[in-house]
Short mmCIF file of C-alpha atoms in Angstrom, two decimals:
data_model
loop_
_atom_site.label_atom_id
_atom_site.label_comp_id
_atom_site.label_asym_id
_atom_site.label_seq_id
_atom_site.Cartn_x
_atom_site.Cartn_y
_atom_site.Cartn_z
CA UNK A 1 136.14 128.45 88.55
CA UNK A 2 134.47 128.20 91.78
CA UNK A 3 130.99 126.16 91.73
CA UNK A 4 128.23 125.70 93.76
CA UNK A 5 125.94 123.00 92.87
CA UNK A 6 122.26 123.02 93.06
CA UNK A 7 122.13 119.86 95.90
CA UNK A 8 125.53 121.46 97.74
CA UNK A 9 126.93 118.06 98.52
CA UNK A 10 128.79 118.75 101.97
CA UNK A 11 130.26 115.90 104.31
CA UNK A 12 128.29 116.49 107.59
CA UNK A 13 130.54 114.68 109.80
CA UNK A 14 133.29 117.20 109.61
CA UNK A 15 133.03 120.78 111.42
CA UNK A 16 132.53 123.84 109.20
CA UNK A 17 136.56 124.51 109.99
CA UNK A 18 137.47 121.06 108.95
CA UNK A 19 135.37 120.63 105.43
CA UNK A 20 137.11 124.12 104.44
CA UNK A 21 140.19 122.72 105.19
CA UNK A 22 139.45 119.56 103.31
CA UNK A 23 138.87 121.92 100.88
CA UNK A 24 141.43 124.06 100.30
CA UNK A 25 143.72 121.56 99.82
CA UNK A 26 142.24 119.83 96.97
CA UNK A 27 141.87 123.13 95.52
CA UNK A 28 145.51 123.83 95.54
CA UNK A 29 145.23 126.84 98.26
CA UNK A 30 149.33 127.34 99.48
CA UNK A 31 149.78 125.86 103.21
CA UNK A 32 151.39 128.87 104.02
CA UNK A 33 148.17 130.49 102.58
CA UNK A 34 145.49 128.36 103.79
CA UNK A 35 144.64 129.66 107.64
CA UNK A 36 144.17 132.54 106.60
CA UNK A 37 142.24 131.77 103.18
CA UNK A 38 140.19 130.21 105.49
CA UNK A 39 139.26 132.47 108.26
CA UNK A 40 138.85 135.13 105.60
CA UNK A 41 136.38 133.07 103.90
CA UNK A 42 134.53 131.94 107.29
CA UNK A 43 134.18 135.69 107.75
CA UNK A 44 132.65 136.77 104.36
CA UNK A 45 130.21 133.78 105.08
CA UNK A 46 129.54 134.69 108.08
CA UNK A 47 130.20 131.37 109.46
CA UNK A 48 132.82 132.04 112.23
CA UNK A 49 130.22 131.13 114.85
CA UNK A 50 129.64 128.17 113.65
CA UNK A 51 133.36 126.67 112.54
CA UNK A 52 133.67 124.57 115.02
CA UNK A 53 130.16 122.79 114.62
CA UNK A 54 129.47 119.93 112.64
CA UNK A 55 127.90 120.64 109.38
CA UNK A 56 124.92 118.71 109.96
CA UNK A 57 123.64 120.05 112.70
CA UNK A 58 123.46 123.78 111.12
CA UNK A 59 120.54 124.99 109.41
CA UNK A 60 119.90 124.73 105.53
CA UNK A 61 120.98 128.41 105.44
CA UNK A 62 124.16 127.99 106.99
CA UNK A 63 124.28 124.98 104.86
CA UNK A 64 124.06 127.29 102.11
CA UNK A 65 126.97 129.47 103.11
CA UNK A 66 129.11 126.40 103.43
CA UNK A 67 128.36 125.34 100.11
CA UNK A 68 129.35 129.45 99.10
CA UNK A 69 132.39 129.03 101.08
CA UNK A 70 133.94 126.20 99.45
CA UNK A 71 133.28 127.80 95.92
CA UNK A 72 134.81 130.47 96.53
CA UNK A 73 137.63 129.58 98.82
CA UNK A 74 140.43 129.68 96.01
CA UNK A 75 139.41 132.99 95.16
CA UNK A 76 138.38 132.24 91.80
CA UNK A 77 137.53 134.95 88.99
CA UNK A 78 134.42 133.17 87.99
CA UNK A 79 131.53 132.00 90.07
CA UNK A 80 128.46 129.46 89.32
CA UNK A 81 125.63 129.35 91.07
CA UNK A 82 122.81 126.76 90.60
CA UNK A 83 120.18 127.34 92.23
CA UNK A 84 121.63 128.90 95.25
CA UNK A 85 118.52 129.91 97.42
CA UNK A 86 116.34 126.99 96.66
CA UNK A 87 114.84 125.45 100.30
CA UNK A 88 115.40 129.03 101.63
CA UNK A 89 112.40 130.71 103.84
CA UNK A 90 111.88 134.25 102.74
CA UNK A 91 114.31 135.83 105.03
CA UNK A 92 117.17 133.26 104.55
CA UNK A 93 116.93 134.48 100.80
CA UNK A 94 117.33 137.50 102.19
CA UNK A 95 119.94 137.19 103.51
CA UNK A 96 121.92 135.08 101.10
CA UNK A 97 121.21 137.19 98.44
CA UNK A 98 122.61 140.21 100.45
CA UNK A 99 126.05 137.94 101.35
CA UNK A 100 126.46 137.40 97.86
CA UNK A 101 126.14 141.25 96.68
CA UNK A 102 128.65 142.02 99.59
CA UNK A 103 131.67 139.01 98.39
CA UNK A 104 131.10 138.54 95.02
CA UNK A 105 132.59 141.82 94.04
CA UNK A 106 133.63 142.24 90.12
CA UNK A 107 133.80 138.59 89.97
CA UNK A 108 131.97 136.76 87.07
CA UNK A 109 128.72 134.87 88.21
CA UNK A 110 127.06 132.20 85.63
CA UNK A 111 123.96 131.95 88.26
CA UNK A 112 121.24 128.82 87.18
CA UNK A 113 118.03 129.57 88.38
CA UNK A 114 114.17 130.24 87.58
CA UNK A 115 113.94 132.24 90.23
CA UNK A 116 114.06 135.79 88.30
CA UNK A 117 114.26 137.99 91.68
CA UNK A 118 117.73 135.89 91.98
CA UNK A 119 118.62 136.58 88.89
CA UNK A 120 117.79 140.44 89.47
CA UNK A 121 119.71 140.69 92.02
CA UNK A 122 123.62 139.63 90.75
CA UNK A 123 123.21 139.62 86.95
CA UNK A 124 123.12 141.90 83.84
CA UNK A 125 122.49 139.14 81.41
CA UNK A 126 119.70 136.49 81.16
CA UNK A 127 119.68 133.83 78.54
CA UNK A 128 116.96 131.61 78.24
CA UNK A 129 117.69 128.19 77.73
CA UNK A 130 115.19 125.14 76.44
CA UNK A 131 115.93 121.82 75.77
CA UNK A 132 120.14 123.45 74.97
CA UNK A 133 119.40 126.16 72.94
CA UNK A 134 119.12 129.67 73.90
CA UNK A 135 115.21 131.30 72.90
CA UNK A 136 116.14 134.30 74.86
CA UNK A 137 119.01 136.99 75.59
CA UNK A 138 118.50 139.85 76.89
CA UNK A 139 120.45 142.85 78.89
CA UNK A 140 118.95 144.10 81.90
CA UNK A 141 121.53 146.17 83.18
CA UNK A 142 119.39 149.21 82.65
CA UNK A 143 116.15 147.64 84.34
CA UNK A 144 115.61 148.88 88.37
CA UNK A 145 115.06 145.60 89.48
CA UNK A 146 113.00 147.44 92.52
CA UNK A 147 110.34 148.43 90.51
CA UNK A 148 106.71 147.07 91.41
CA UNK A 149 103.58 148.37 89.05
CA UNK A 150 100.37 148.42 90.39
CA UNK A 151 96.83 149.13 89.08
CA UNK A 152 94.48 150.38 91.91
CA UNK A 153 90.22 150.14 91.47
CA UNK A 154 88.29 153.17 92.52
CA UNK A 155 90.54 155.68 92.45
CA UNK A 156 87.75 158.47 91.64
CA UNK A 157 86.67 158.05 94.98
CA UNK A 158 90.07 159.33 96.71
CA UNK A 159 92.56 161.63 95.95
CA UNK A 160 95.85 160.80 93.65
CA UNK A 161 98.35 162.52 96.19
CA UNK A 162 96.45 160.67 99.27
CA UNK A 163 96.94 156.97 97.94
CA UNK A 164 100.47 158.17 97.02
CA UNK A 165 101.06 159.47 100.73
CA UNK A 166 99.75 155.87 101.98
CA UNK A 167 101.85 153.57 99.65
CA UNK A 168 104.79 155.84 100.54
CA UNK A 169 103.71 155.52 104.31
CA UNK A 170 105.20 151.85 103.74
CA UNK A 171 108.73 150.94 105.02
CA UNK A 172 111.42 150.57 102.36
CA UNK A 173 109.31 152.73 100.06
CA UNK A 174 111.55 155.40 97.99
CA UNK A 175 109.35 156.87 95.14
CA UNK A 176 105.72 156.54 94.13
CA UNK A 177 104.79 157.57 90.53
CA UNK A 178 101.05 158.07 89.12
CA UNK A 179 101.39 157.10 85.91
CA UNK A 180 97.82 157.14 84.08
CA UNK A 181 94.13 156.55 84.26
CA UNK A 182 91.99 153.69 82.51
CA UNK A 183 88.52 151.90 83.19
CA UNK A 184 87.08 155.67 81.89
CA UNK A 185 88.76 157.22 84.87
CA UNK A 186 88.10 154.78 87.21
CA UNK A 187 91.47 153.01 87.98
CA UNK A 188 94.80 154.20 87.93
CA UNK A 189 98.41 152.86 87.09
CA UNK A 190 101.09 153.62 89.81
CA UNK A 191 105.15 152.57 90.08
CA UNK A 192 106.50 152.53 93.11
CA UNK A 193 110.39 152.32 93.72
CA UNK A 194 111.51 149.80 96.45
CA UNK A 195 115.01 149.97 98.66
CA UNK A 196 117.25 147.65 96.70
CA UNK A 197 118.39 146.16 99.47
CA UNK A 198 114.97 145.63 101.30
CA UNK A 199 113.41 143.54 97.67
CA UNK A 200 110.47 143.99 96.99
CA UNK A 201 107.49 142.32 99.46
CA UNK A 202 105.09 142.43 97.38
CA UNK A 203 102.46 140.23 99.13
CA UNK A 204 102.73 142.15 102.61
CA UNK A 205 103.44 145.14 100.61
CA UNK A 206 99.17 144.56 98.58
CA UNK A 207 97.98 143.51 101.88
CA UNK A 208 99.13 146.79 104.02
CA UNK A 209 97.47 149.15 100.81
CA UNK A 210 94.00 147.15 100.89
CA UNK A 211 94.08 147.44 104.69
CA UNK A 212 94.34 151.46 104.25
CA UNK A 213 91.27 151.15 101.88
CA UNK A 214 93.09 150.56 98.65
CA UNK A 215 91.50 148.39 95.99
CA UNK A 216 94.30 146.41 94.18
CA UNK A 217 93.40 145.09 90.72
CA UNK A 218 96.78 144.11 89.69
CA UNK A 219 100.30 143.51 90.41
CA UNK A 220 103.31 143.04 88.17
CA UNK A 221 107.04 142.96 89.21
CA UNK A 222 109.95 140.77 88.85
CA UNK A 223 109.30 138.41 91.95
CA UNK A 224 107.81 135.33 89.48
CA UNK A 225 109.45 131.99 88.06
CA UNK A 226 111.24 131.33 85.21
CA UNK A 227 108.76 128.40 84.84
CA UNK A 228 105.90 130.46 84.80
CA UNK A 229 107.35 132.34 81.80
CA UNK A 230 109.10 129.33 79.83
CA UNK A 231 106.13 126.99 80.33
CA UNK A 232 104.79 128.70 77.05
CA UNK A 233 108.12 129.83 75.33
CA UNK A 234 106.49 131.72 72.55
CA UNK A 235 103.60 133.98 74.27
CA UNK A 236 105.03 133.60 77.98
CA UNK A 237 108.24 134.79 76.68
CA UNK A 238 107.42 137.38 74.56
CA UNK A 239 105.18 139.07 77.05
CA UNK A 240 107.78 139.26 79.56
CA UNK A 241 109.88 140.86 77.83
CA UNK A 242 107.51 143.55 76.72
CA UNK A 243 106.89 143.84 80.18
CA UNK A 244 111.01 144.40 80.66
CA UNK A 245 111.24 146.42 78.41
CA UNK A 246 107.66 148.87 79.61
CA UNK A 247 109.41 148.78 82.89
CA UNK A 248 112.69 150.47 81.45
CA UNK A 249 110.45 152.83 79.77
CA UNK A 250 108.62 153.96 82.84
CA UNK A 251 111.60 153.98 85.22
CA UNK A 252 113.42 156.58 82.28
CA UNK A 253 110.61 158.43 81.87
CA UNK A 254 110.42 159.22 85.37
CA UNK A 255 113.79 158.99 86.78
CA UNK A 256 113.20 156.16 88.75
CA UNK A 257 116.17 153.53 87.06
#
């Protein structure tokens, strides 16, 4: 089992090169193995640039890799991850979530996290877990984790296929769906499909719409905390996972899963 700990406890006085070496052997990699184990590894990290630089000099998100590197060095059939992007800007995530959908493979991840945009990203499976016991478990292998709902004010005032021409005018945009009116015909419900491997930017994404005139009354997608759900586990819960399970509804209905 290959694991990679939430505080990714690395010895910064040795070079990238050196720690993987330290490595390897205590993980029982064959010497006649271990070059190459390693220089494979350095280049699914993407840390060949850096090998020869001491580990405390490099950036938390190189940092990060390191601490990937060593987990999965051995090769191991099971991965877990605690907490893996935590400290990451916005675009570091990016990026580390994209390195782990491109080495990981058919391995098995156990990933730790209330980050739920994480979790969307590598898993099938989320269980719940408070105070050791499981409240939750639930399969969302059939949930398009690119899915963002919005509800937009005022729609009577412009036409449906114009506001879907400007949220579709956004990059990384796939497939905008009107779903229904509410507020007597005064708002509307939309789902629009992201580019998995773009995420979903949801803040820049609400600020471009009310900058073409769109009035945005309310957002929902998977880009929230596992706090924010668990801090009440019997309402928070619940509603989440009527939310899941709307979602799945409305990306079957229209073909967007």
């Amino acid at each position: 089992t290959g694991y990679f700990p939430e505080n990714n406890p690395l010895y910064h006085d040795l070079t990238v090169y050196e720690f993987l070496e330290f490595v390897s052997d205590a993980k029982g990699v064959r010497k006649n193995n271990k070059k190459e184990a390693i220089n494979q590894t350095m280049e699914k990290c993407g840390l060949i640039d850096v090998k020869n630089r001491k580990i405390g000099v490099l950036s938390k998100g190189y940092r990060q890799r390191v601490g990937l590197a060593q987990a999965i060095i051995n090769e191991p059939p099971i991965i877990l991850l605690d907490e893996p992007t935590i400290g990451l800007d916005f675009r570091q995530k990016m990026e580390f979530r994209k390195l782990l959908k491109n080495i990981l493979g058919e391995k098995t991840i156990i990933l730790c996290s209330h980050i739920l945009t994480d979790i969307y990203g590598f898993c099938n499976r989320i269980l719940f877990v408070e105070d050791g016991e499981i409240k939750k478990d639930i399969d969302i292998s059939g949930i398009s984790n690119e899915l963002l709902v919005l509800n937009v004010k005022n729609i009577e005032k412009i036409d449906i296929h114009k506001i879907k021409n400007i949220m579709l005018s956004f990059k990384g945009v796939l497939d905008v769906q009107y779903i229904e009116n509410y507020n007597n015909g005064g708002a509307g419900k939309f789902v629009v499909r992201f580019d998995k491997e773009g995420g979903i930017p949801s803040q820049e994404y609400v600020k471009y719409l009310e900058e073409k005139d769109l009035s945005i009354e309310y957002v929902t997608d998977a880009n929230c905390h596992g706090e924010e759900i668990i801090g009440n586990p019997t309402a928070k819960v619940s509603a989440y996972f009527e939310y899941l399970e709307k979602c799945k509804k409305l990306a079957h209905k229209h073909n967007l899963s």
